[in-house]
Amino acid sequence: TGFVFNPSTGDSFSVNPIGLEILRKLKENEQFDKIKEHILTTYSTDSDTVEKDFYDFTKMLEQLQLTESDAR
């Protein structure tokens, strides 16, 4: 649904549809190249934008302690 909850802190967050897709793919242990290809074929964007936004997003997840390990 786009709702992300951190049970250890009680914090909750919401993500947009693309963020939700990335979260689902990370949960399925998909690698960056496969996620990037999916985003490029599904949305009107370019490779550089996907790469920058993906790494910004996963860094934010790490800073908010929403990942168990490095998502990349």
mmCIF file with all atom_site columns, N, CA and C in Angstrom:
data_model
loop_
_atom_site.group_PDB
_atom_site.id
_atom_site.type_symbol
_atom_site.label_atom_id
_atom_site.label_alt_id
_atom_site.label_comp_id
_atom_site.label_asym_id
_atom_site.label_entity_id
_atom_site.label_seq_id
_atom_site.pdbx_PDB_ins_code
_atom_site.Cartn_x
_atom_site.Cartn_y
_atom_site.Cartn_z
_atom_site.occupancy
_atom_site.B_iso_or_equiv
_atom_site.pdbx_formal_charge
_atom_site.auth_seq_id
_atom_site.auth_comp_id
_atom_site.auth_asym_id
_atom_site.auth_atom_id
_atom_site.pdbx_PDB_model_num
ATOM 1   N N  . THR A 1 1  ? 0.817  -1.202  0.000   1.00 0.00 ? 1  THR A N  1
ATOM 2   C CA . THR A 1 1  ? 0.000  0.000   0.000   1.00 0.00 ? 1  THR A CA 1
ATOM 3   C C  . THR A 1 1  ? 0.853  1.256   0.000   1.00 0.00 ? 1  THR A C  1
ATOM 4   N N  . GLY A 1 2  ? 2.135  1.117   0.206   1.00 0.00 ? 2  GLY A N  1
ATOM 5   C CA . GLY A 1 2  ? 3.002  2.280   0.275   1.00 0.00 ? 2  GLY A CA 1
ATOM 6   C C  . GLY A 1 2  ? 3.272  2.715   1.696   1.00 0.00 ? 2  GLY A C  1
ATOM 7   N N  . PHE A 1 3  ? 2.728  1.988   2.658   1.00 0.00 ? 3  PHE A N  1
ATOM 8   C CA . PHE A 1 3  ? 2.931  2.282   4.069   1.00 0.00 ? 3  PHE A CA 1
ATOM 9   C C  . PHE A 1 3  ? 4.093  1.451   4.579   1.00 0.00 ? 3  PHE A C  1
ATOM 10  N N  . VAL A 1 4  ? 5.089  2.101   5.175   1.00 0.00 ? 4  VAL A N  1
ATOM 11  C CA . VAL A 1 4  ? 6.275  1.417   5.697   1.00 0.00 ? 4  VAL A CA 1
ATOM 12  C C  . VAL A 1 4  ? 6.329  1.691   7.192   1.00 0.00 ? 4  VAL A C  1
ATOM 13  N N  . PHE A 1 5  ? 6.462  0.624   7.969   1.00 0.00 ? 5  PHE A N  1
ATOM 14  C CA . PHE A 1 5  ? 6.472  0.745   9.428   1.00 0.00 ? 5  PHE A CA 1
ATOM 15  C C  . PHE A 1 5  ? 7.751  0.147   9.984   1.00 0.00 ? 5  PHE A C  1
ATOM 16  N N  . ASN A 1 6  ? 8.389  0.869   10.880  1.00 0.00 ? 6  ASN A N  1
ATOM 17  C CA . ASN A 1 6  ? 9.576  0.373   11.574  1.00 0.00 ? 6  ASN A CA 1
ATOM 18  C C  . ASN A 1 6  ? 9.148  -0.045  12.970  1.00 0.00 ? 6  ASN A C  1
ATOM 19  N N  . PRO A 1 7  ? 8.998  -1.341  13.216  1.00 0.00 ? 7  PRO A N  1
ATOM 20  C CA . PRO A 1 7  ? 8.505  -1.795  14.515  1.00 0.00 ? 7  PRO A CA 1
ATOM 21  C C  . PRO A 1 7  ? 9.452  -1.503  15.673  1.00 0.00 ? 7  PRO A C  1
ATOM 22  N N  . SER A 1 8  ? 10.736 -1.357  15.395  1.00 0.00 ? 8  SER A N  1
ATOM 23  C CA . SER A 1 8  ? 11.680 -1.103  16.484  1.00 0.00 ? 8  SER A CA 1
ATOM 24  C C  . SER A 1 8  ? 11.609 0.339   16.992  1.00 0.00 ? 8  SER A C  1
ATOM 25  N N  . THR A 1 9  ? 11.174 1.276   16.136  1.00 0.00 ? 9  THR A N  1
ATOM 26  C CA . THR A 1 9  ? 11.079 2.677   16.561  1.00 0.00 ? 9  THR A CA 1
ATOM 27  C C  . THR A 1 9  ? 9.645  3.168   16.647  1.00 0.00 ? 9  THR A C  1
ATOM 28  N N  . GLY A 1 10 ? 8.720  2.473   15.982  1.00 0.00 ? 10 GLY A N  1
ATOM 29  C CA . GLY A 1 10 ? 7.333  2.917   15.935  1.00 0.00 ? 10 GLY A CA 1
ATOM 30  C C  . GLY A 1 10 ? 7.077  3.958   14.863  1.00 0.00 ? 10 GLY A C  1
ATOM 31  N N  . ASP A 1 11 ? 8.107  4.308   14.120  1.00 0.00 ? 11 ASP A N  1
ATOM 32  C CA . ASP A 1 11 ? 7.950  5.297   13.050  1.00 0.00 ? 11 ASP A CA 1
ATOM 33  C C  . ASP A 1 11 ? 7.255  4.682   11.850  1.00 0.00 ? 11 ASP A C  1
ATOM 34  N N  . SER A 1 12 ? 6.476  5.493   11.162  1.00 0.00 ? 12 SER A N  1
ATOM 35  C CA . SER A 1 12 ? 5.836  5.032   9.930   1.00 0.00 ? 12 SER A CA 1
ATOM 36  C C  . SER A 1 12 ? 6.075  6.054   8.833   1.00 0.00 ? 12 SER A C  1
ATOM 37  N N  . PHE A 1 13 ? 6.094  5.555   7.620   1.00 0.00 ? 13 PHE A N  1
ATOM 38  C CA . PHE A 1 13 ? 6.398  6.373   6.453   1.00 0.00 ? 13 PHE A CA 1
ATOM 39  C C  . PHE A 1 13 ? 5.502  5.924   5.307   1.00 0.00 ? 13 PHE A C  1
ATOM 40  N N  . SER A 1 14 ? 5.355  6.767   4.319   1.00 0.00 ? 14 SER A N  1
ATOM 41  C CA . SER A 1 14 ? 4.654  6.359   3.112   1.00 0.00 ? 14 SER A CA 1
ATOM 42  C C  . SER A 1 14 ? 5.562  6.605   1.912   1.00 0.00 ? 14 SER A C  1
ATOM 43  N N  . VAL A 1 15 ? 5.429  5.750   0.911   1.00 0.00 ? 15 VAL A N  1
ATOM 44  C CA . VAL A 1 15 ? 6.223  5.884   -0.309  1.00 0.00 ? 15 VAL A CA 1
ATOM 45  C C  . VAL A 1 15 ? 5.285  5.956   -1.504  1.00 0.00 ? 15 VAL A C  1
ATOM 46  N N  . ASN A 1 16 ? 5.778  6.538   -2.577  1.00 0.00 ? 16 ASN A N  1
ATOM 47  C CA . ASN A 1 16 ? 4.976  6.632   -3.795  1.00 0.00 ? 16 ASN A CA 1
ATOM 48  C C  . ASN A 1 16 ? 4.980  5.272   -4.501  1.00 0.00 ? 16 ASN A C  1
ATOM 49  N N  . PRO A 1 17 ? 4.201  5.114   -5.573  1.00 0.00 ? 17 PRO A N  1
ATOM 50  C CA . PRO A 1 17 ? 4.115  3.810   -6.248  1.00 0.00 ? 17 PRO A CA 1
ATOM 51  C C  . PRO A 1 17 ? 5.462  3.261   -6.729  1.00 0.00 ? 17 PRO A C  1
ATOM 52  N N  . ILE A 1 18 ? 6.346  4.108   -7.213  1.00 0.00 ? 18 ILE A N  1
ATOM 53  C CA . ILE A 1 18 ? 7.653  3.619   -7.665  1.00 0.00 ? 18 ILE A CA 1
ATOM 54  C C  . ILE A 1 18 ? 8.474  3.155   -6.464  1.00 0.00 ? 18 ILE A C  1
ATOM 55  N N  . GLY A 1 19 ? 8.428  3.907   -5.380  1.00 0.00 ? 19 GLY A N  1
ATOM 56  C CA . GLY A 1 19 ? 9.113  3.492   -4.162  1.00 0.00 ? 19 GLY A CA 1
ATOM 57  C C  . GLY A 1 19 ? 8.600  2.160   -3.662  1.00 0.00 ? 19 GLY A C  1
ATOM 58  N N  . LEU A 1 20 ? 7.291  1.958   -3.755  1.00 0.00 ? 20 LEU A N  1
ATOM 59  C CA . LEU A 1 20 ? 6.695  0.690   -3.342  1.00 0.00 ? 20 LEU A CA 1
ATOM 60  C C  . LEU A 1 20 ? 7.192  -0.459  -4.222  1.00 0.00 ? 20 LEU A C  1
ATOM 61  N N  . GLU A 1 21 ? 7.266  -0.222  -5.522  1.00 0.00 ? 21 GLU A N  1
ATOM 62  C CA . GLU A 1 21 ? 7.791  -1.253  -6.423  1.00 0.00 ? 21 GLU A CA 1
ATOM 63  C C  . GLU A 1 21 ? 9.231  -1.606  -6.064  1.00 0.00 ? 21 GLU A C  1
ATOM 64  N N  . ILE A 1 22 ? 10.036 -0.595  -5.795  1.00 0.00 ? 22 ILE A N  1
ATOM 65  C CA . ILE A 1 22 ? 11.435 -0.840  -5.425  1.00 0.00 ? 22 ILE A CA 1
ATOM 66  C C  . ILE A 1 22 ? 11.508 -1.623  -4.123  1.00 0.00 ? 22 ILE A C  1
ATOM 67  N N  . LEU A 1 23 ? 10.707 -1.243  -3.137  1.00 0.00 ? 23 LEU A N  1
ATOM 68  C CA . LEU A 1 23 ? 10.695 -1.978  -1.863  1.00 0.00 ? 23 LEU A CA 1
ATOM 69  C C  . LEU A 1 23 ? 10.339 -3.444  -2.070  1.00 0.00 ? 23 LEU A C  1
ATOM 70  N N  . ARG A 1 24 ? 9.332  -3.696  -2.880  1.00 0.00 ? 24 ARG A N  1
ATOM 71  C CA . ARG A 1 24 ? 8.921  -5.086  -3.142  1.00 0.00 ? 24 ARG A CA 1
ATOM 72  C C  . ARG A 1 24 ? 10.038 -5.870  -3.818  1.00 0.00 ? 24 ARG A C  1
ATOM 73  N N  . LYS A 1 25 ? 10.699 -5.243  -4.769  1.00 0.00 ? 25 LYS A N  1
ATOM 74  C CA . LYS A 1 25 ? 11.777 -5.925  -5.473  1.00 0.00 ? 25 LYS A CA 1
ATOM 75  C C  . LYS A 1 25 ? 12.981 -6.157  -4.560  1.00 0.00 ? 25 LYS A C  1
ATOM 76  N N  . LEU A 1 26 ? 13.279 -5.205  -3.694  1.00 0.00 ? 26 LEU A N  1
ATOM 77  C CA . LEU A 1 26 ? 14.361 -5.405  -2.728  1.00 0.00 ? 26 LEU A CA 1
ATOM 78  C C  . LEU A 1 26 ? 14.018 -6.551  -1.770  1.00 0.00 ? 26 LEU A C  1
ATOM 79  N N  . LYS A 1 27 ? 12.758 -6.607  -1.363  1.00 0.00 ? 27 LYS A N  1
ATOM 80  C CA . LYS A 1 27 ? 12.303 -7.684  -0.468  1.00 0.00 ? 27 LYS A CA 1
ATOM 81  C C  . LYS A 1 27 ? 12.466 -9.048  -1.136  1.00 0.00 ? 27 LYS A C  1
ATOM 82  N N  . GLU A 1 28 ? 12.327 -9.076  -2.459  1.00 0.00 ? 28 GLU A N  1
ATOM 83  C CA . GLU A 1 28 ? 12.497 -10.320 -3.229  1.00 0.00 ? 28 GLU A CA 1
ATOM 84  C C  . GLU A 1 28 ? 13.964 -10.559 -3.582  1.00 0.00 ? 28 GLU A C  1
ATOM 85  N N  . ASN A 1 29 ? 14.851 -9.738  -3.018  1.00 0.00 ? 29 ASN A N  1
ATOM 86  C CA . ASN A 1 29 ? 16.300 -9.841  -3.236  1.00 0.00 ? 29 ASN A CA 1
ATOM 87  C C  . ASN A 1 29 ? 16.731 -9.608  -4.674  1.00 0.00 ? 29 ASN A C  1
ATOM 88  N N  . GLU A 1 30 ? 15.952 -8.827  -5.415  1.00 0.00 ? 30 GLU A N  1
ATOM 89  C CA . GLU A 1 30 ? 16.357 -8.497  -6.778  1.00 0.00 ? 30 GLU A CA 1
ATOM 90  C C  . GLU A 1 30 ? 17.534 -7.530  -6.731  1.00 0.00 ? 30 GLU A C  1
ATOM 91  N N  . GLN A 1 31 ? 18.441 -7.693  -7.643  1.00 0.00 ? 31 GLN A N  1
ATOM 92  C CA . GLN A 1 31 ? 19.625 -6.838  -7.735  1.00 0.00 ? 31 GLN A CA 1
ATOM 93  C C  . GLN A 1 31 ? 19.289 -5.541  -8.459  1.00 0.00 ? 31 GLN A C  1
ATOM 94  N N  . PHE A 1 32 ? 20.126 -4.551  -8.240  1.00 0.00 ? 32 PHE A N  1
ATOM 95  C CA . PHE A 1 32 ? 19.908 -3.224  -8.812  1.00 0.00 ? 32 PHE A CA 1
ATOM 96  C C  . PHE A 1 32 ? 19.688 -3.255  -10.319 1.00 0.00 ? 32 PHE A C  1
ATOM 97  N N  . ASP A 1 33 ? 20.514 -3.991  -11.056 1.00 0.00 ? 33 ASP A N  1
ATOM 98  C CA . ASP A 1 33 ? 20.394 -3.991  -12.526 1.00 0.00 ? 33 ASP A CA 1
ATOM 99  C C  . ASP A 1 33 ? 19.011 -4.435  -12.984 1.00 0.00 ? 33 ASP A C  1
ATOM 100 N N  . LYS A 1 34 ? 18.449 -5.409  -12.315 1.00 0.00 ? 34 LYS A N  1
ATOM 101 C CA . LYS A 1 34 ? 17.119 -5.903  -12.685 1.00 0.00 ? 34 LYS A CA 1
ATOM 102 C C  . LYS A 1 34 ? 16.039 -4.881  -12.311 1.00 0.00 ? 34 LYS A C  1
ATOM 103 N N  . ILE A 1 35 ? 16.191 -4.261  -11.155 1.00 0.00 ? 35 ILE A N  1
ATOM 104 C CA . ILE A 1 35 ? 15.244 -3.219  -10.733 1.00 0.00 ? 35 ILE A CA 1
ATOM 105 C C  . ILE A 1 35 ? 15.320 -2.035  -11.697 1.00 0.00 ? 35 ILE A C  1
ATOM 106 N N  . LYS A 1 36 ? 16.526 -1.640  -12.039 1.00 0.00 ? 36 LYS A N  1
ATOM 107 C CA . LYS A 1 36 ? 16.734 -0.519  -12.959 1.00 0.00 ? 36 LYS A CA 1
ATOM 108 C C  . LYS A 1 36 ? 16.070 -0.801  -14.307 1.00 0.00 ? 36 LYS A C  1
ATOM 109 N N  . GLU A 1 37 ? 16.265 -1.984  -14.823 1.00 0.00 ? 37 GLU A N  1
ATOM 110 C CA . GLU A 1 37 ? 15.663 -2.350  -16.114 1.00 0.00 ? 37 GLU A CA 1
ATOM 111 C C  . GLU A 1 37 ? 14.141 -2.286  -16.042 1.00 0.00 ? 37 GLU A C  1
ATOM 112 N N  . HIS A 1 38 ? 13.579 -2.763  -14.945 1.00 0.00 ? 38 HIS A N  1
ATOM 113 C CA . HIS A 1 38 ? 12.116 -2.713  -14.768 1.00 0.00 ? 38 HIS A CA 1
ATOM 114 C C  . HIS A 1 38 ? 11.623 -1.266  -14.784 1.00 0.00 ? 38 HIS A C  1
ATOM 115 N N  . ILE A 1 39 ? 12.288 -0.405  -14.026 1.00 0.00 ? 39 ILE A N  1
ATOM 116 C CA . ILE A 1 39 ? 11.877 1.003   -13.967 1.00 0.00 ? 39 ILE A CA 1
ATOM 117 C C  . ILE A 1 39 ? 12.002 1.655   -15.339 1.00 0.00 ? 39 ILE A C  1
ATOM 118 N N  . LEU A 1 40 ? 13.095 1.371   -16.046 1.00 0.00 ? 40 LEU A N  1
ATOM 119 C CA . LEU A 1 40 ? 13.302 1.972   -17.371 1.00 0.00 ? 40 LEU A CA 1
ATOM 120 C C  . LEU A 1 40 ? 12.255 1.520   -18.384 1.00 0.00 ? 40 LEU A C  1
ATOM 121 N N  . THR A 1 41 ? 11.813 0.277   -18.306 1.00 0.00 ? 41 THR A N  1
ATOM 122 C CA . THR A 1 41 ? 10.822 -0.204  -19.267 1.00 0.00 ? 41 THR A CA 1
ATOM 123 C C  . THR A 1 41 ? 9.397  0.154   -18.870 1.00 0.00 ? 41 THR A C  1
ATOM 124 N N  . THR A 1 42 ? 9.181  0.466   -17.592 1.00 0.00 ? 42 THR A N  1
ATOM 125 C CA . THR A 1 42 ? 7.832  0.755   -17.112 1.00 0.00 ? 42 THR A CA 1
ATOM 126 C C  . THR A 1 42 ? 7.515  2.242   -17.118 1.00 0.00 ? 42 THR A C  1
ATOM 127 N N  . TYR A 1 43 ? 8.514  3.069   -16.870 1.00 0.00 ? 43 TYR A N  1
ATOM 128 C CA . TYR A 1 43 ? 8.302  4.508   -16.717 1.00 0.00 ? 43 TYR A CA 1
ATOM 129 C C  . TYR A 1 43 ? 9.132  5.295   -17.728 1.00 0.00 ? 43 TYR A C  1
ATOM 130 N N  . SER A 1 44 ? 8.690  6.497   -17.995 1.00 0.00 ? 44 SER A N  1
ATOM 131 C CA . SER A 1 44 ? 9.399  7.382   -18.915 1.00 0.00 ? 44 SER A CA 1
ATOM 132 C C  . SER A 1 44 ? 10.489 8.125   -18.139 1.00 0.00 ? 44 SER A C  1
ATOM 133 N N  . THR A 1 45 ? 11.682 7.547   -18.144 1.00 0.00 ? 45 THR A N  1
ATOM 134 C CA . THR A 1 45 ? 12.809 8.117   -17.420 1.00 0.00 ? 45 THR A CA 1
ATOM 135 C C  . THR A 1 45 ? 14.096 7.674   -18.089 1.00 0.00 ? 45 THR A C  1
ATOM 136 N N  . ASP A 1 46 ? 15.213 8.133   -17.571 1.00 0.00 ? 46 ASP A N  1
ATOM 137 C CA . ASP A 1 46 ? 16.496 7.750   -18.155 1.00 0.00 ? 46 ASP A CA 1
ATOM 138 C C  . ASP A 1 46 ? 17.352 7.027   -17.118 1.00 0.00 ? 46 ASP A C  1
ATOM 139 N N  . SER A 1 47 ? 18.379 6.388   -17.590 1.00 0.00 ? 47 SER A N  1
ATOM 140 C CA . SER A 1 47 ? 19.243 5.550   -16.769 1.00 0.00 ? 47 SER A CA 1
ATOM 141 C C  . SER A 1 47 ? 19.897 6.327   -15.627 1.00 0.00 ? 47 SER A C  1
ATOM 142 N N  . ASP A 1 48 ? 20.405 7.501   -15.903 1.00 0.00 ? 48 ASP A N  1
ATOM 143 C CA . ASP A 1 48 ? 21.070 8.301   -14.870 1.00 0.00 ? 48 ASP A CA 1
ATOM 144 C C  . ASP A 1 48 ? 20.109 8.675   -13.741 1.00 0.00 ? 48 ASP A C  1
ATOM 145 N N  . THR A 1 49 ? 18.892 9.046   -14.104 1.00 0.00 ? 49 THR A N  1
ATOM 146 C CA . THR A 1 49 ? 17.899 9.420   -13.101 1.00 0.00 ? 49 THR A CA 1
ATOM 147 C C  . THR A 1 49 ? 17.533 8.226   -12.235 1.00 0.00 ? 49 THR A C  1
ATOM 148 N N  . VAL A 1 50 ? 17.315 7.074   -12.864 1.00 0.00 ? 50 VAL A N  1
ATOM 149 C CA . VAL A 1 50 ? 16.974 5.871   -12.103 1.00 0.00 ? 50 VAL A CA 1
ATOM 150 C C  . VAL A 1 50 ? 18.098 5.543   -11.129 1.00 0.00 ? 50 VAL A C  1
ATOM 151 N N  . GLU A 1 51 ? 19.317 5.588   -11.606 1.00 0.00 ? 51 GLU A N  1
ATOM 152 C CA . GLU A 1 51 ? 20.455 5.239   -10.752 1.00 0.00 ? 51 GLU A CA 1
ATOM 153 C C  . GLU A 1 51 ? 20.570 6.197   -9.563  1.00 0.00 ? 51 GLU A C  1
ATOM 154 N N  . LYS A 1 52 ? 20.511 7.486   -9.818  1.00 0.00 ? 52 LYS A N  1
ATOM 155 C CA . LYS A 1 52 ? 20.621 8.468   -8.739  1.00 0.00 ? 52 LYS A CA 1
ATOM 156 C C  . LYS A 1 52 ? 19.476 8.310   -7.744  1.00 0.00 ? 52 LYS A C  1
ATOM 157 N N  . ASP A 1 53 ? 18.247 8.230   -8.250  1.00 0.00 ? 53 ASP A N  1
ATOM 158 C CA . ASP A 1 53 ? 17.089 8.130   -7.363  1.00 0.00 ? 53 ASP A CA 1
ATOM 159 C C  . ASP A 1 53 ? 17.093 6.826   -6.564  1.00 0.00 ? 53 ASP A C  1
ATOM 160 N N  . PHE A 1 54 ? 17.517 5.734   -7.189  1.00 0.00 ? 54 PHE A N  1
ATOM 161 C CA . PHE A 1 54 ? 17.578 4.450   -6.489  1.00 0.00 ? 54 PHE A CA 1
ATOM 162 C C  . PHE A 1 54 ? 18.551 4.524   -5.319  1.00 0.00 ? 54 PHE A C  1
ATOM 163 N N  . TYR A 1 55 ? 19.733 5.038   -5.565  1.00 0.00 ? 55 TYR A N  1
ATOM 164 C CA . TYR A 1 55 ? 20.728 5.099   -4.495  1.00 0.00 ? 55 TYR A CA 1
ATOM 165 C C  . TYR A 1 55 ? 20.335 6.106   -3.415  1.00 0.00 ? 55 TYR A C  1
ATOM 166 N N  . ASP A 1 56 ? 19.702 7.205   -3.798  1.00 0.00 ? 56 ASP A N  1
ATOM 167 C CA . ASP A 1 56 ? 19.188 8.147   -2.799  1.00 0.00 ? 56 ASP A CA 1
ATOM 168 C C  . ASP A 1 56 ? 18.118 7.476   -1.932  1.00 0.00 ? 56 ASP A C  1
ATOM 169 N N  . PHE A 1 57 ? 17.230 6.737   -2.572  1.00 0.00 ? 57 PHE A N  1
ATOM 170 C CA . PHE A 1 57 ? 16.141 6.058   -1.867  1.00 0.00 ? 57 PHE A CA 1
ATOM 171 C C  . PHE A 1 57 ? 16.674 4.993   -0.916  1.00 0.00 ? 57 PHE A C  1
ATOM 172 N N  . THR A 1 58 ? 17.595 4.159   -1.394  1.00 0.00 ? 58 THR A N  1
ATOM 173 C CA . THR A 1 58 ? 18.114 3.094   -0.526  1.00 0.00 ? 58 THR A CA 1
ATOM 174 C C  . THR A 1 58 ? 18.958 3.678   0.608   1.00 0.00 ? 58 THR A C  1
ATOM 175 N N  . LYS A 1 59 ? 19.642 4.785   0.359   1.00 0.00 ? 59 LYS A N  1
ATOM 176 C CA . LYS A 1 59 ? 20.404 5.439   1.428   1.00 0.00 ? 59 LYS A CA 1
ATOM 177 C C  . LYS A 1 59 ? 19.456 5.969   2.500   1.00 0.00 ? 59 LYS A C  1
ATOM 178 N N  . MET A 1 60 ? 18.348 6.546   2.067   1.00 0.00 ? 60 MET A N  1
ATOM 179 C CA . MET A 1 60 ? 17.354 7.034   3.012   1.00 0.00 ? 60 MET A CA 1
ATOM 180 C C  . MET A 1 60 ? 16.786 5.879   3.842   1.00 0.00 ? 60 MET A C  1
ATOM 181 N N  . LEU A 1 61 ? 16.510 4.750   3.195   1.00 0.00 ? 61 LEU A N  1
ATOM 182 C CA . LEU A 1 61 ? 16.011 3.581   3.929   1.00 0.00 ? 61 LEU A CA 1
ATOM 183 C C  . LEU A 1 61 ? 17.002 3.148   5.001   1.00 0.00 ? 61 LEU A C  1
ATOM 184 N N  . GLU A 1 62 ? 18.274 3.157   4.655   1.00 0.00 ? 62 GLU A N  1
ATOM 185 C CA . GLU A 1 62 ? 19.313 2.789   5.619   1.00 0.00 ? 62 GLU A CA 1
ATOM 186 C C  . GLU A 1 62 ? 19.362 3.785   6.775   1.00 0.00 ? 62 GLU A C  1
ATOM 187 N N  . GLN A 1 63 ? 19.308 5.065   6.475   1.00 0.00 ? 63 GLN A N  1
ATOM 188 C CA . GLN A 1 63 ? 19.373 6.096   7.518   1.00 0.00 ? 63 GLN A CA 1
ATOM 189 C C  . GLN A 1 63 ? 18.185 6.015   8.464   1.00 0.00 ? 63 GLN A C  1
ATOM 190 N N  . LEU A 1 64 ? 17.037 5.619   7.941   1.00 0.00 ? 64 LEU A N  1
ATOM 191 C CA . LEU A 1 64 ? 15.834 5.474   8.765   1.00 0.00 ? 64 LEU A CA 1
ATOM 192 C C  . LEU A 1 64 ? 15.739 4.108   9.427   1.00 0.00 ? 64 LEU A C  1
ATOM 193 N N  . GLN A 1 65 ? 16.779 3.305   9.238   1.00 0.00 ? 65 GLN A N  1
ATOM 194 C CA . GLN A 1 65 ? 16.887 1.958   9.807   1.00 0.00 ? 65 GLN A CA 1
ATOM 195 C C  . GLN A 1 65 ? 15.723 1.069   9.350   1.00 0.00 ? 65 GLN A C  1
ATOM 196 N N  . LEU A 1 66 ? 15.429 1.148   8.044   1.00 0.00 ? 66 LEU A N  1
ATOM 197 C CA . LEU A 1 66 ? 14.347 0.350   7.467   1.00 0.00 ? 66 LEU A CA 1
ATOM 198 C C  . LEU A 1 66 ? 14.879 -0.827  6.655   1.00 0.00 ? 66 LEU A C  1
ATOM 199 N N  . THR A 1 67 ? 16.173 -1.050  6.705   1.00 0.00 ? 67 THR A N  1
ATOM 200 C CA . THR A 1 67 ? 16.750 -2.188  6.025   1.00 0.00 ? 67 THR A CA 1
ATOM 201 C C  . THR A 1 67 ? 17.568 -2.991  7.016   1.00 0.00 ? 67 THR A C  1
ATOM 202 N N  . GLU A 1 68 ? 17.683 -4.283  6.737   1.00 0.00 ? 68 GLU A N  1
ATOM 203 C CA . GLU A 1 68 ? 18.466 -5.151  7.606   1.00 0.00 ? 68 GLU A CA 1
ATOM 204 C C  . GLU A 1 68 ? 19.932 -5.110  7.235   1.00 0.00 ? 68 GLU A C  1
ATOM 205 N N  . SER A 1 69 ? 20.196 -4.855  5.954   1.00 0.00 ? 69 SER A N  1
ATOM 206 C CA . SER A 1 69 ? 21.567 -4.767  5.455   1.00 0.00 ? 69 SER A CA 1
ATOM 207 C C  . SER A 1 69 ? 21.583 -3.851  4.251   1.00 0.00 ? 69 SER A C  1
ATOM 208 N N  . ASP A 1 70 ? 22.738 -3.660  3.677   1.00 0.00 ? 70 ASP A N  1
ATOM 209 C CA . ASP A 1 70 ? 22.867 -2.794  2.510   1.00 0.00 ? 70 ASP A CA 1
ATOM 210 C C  . ASP A 1 70 ? 21.949 -3.282  1.397   1.00 0.00 ? 70 ASP A C  1
ATOM 211 N N  . ALA A 1 71 ? 21.054 -2.420  0.921   1.00 0.00 ? 71 ALA A N  1
ATOM 212 C CA . ALA A 1 71 ? 20.056 -2.805  -0.083  1.00 0.00 ? 71 ALA A CA 1
ATOM 213 C C  . ALA A 1 71 ? 20.613 -2.872  -1.478  1.00 0.00 ? 71 ALA A C  1
ATOM 214 N N  . ARG A 1 72 ? 21.836 -2.473  -1.698  1.00 0.00 ? 72 ARG A N  1
ATOM 215 C CA . ARG A 1 72 ? 22.384 -2.494  -3.037  1.00 0.00 ? 72 ARG A CA 1
ATOM 216 C C  . ARG A 1 72 ? 23.103 -3.792  -3.215  1.00 0.00 ? 72 ARG A C  1
#
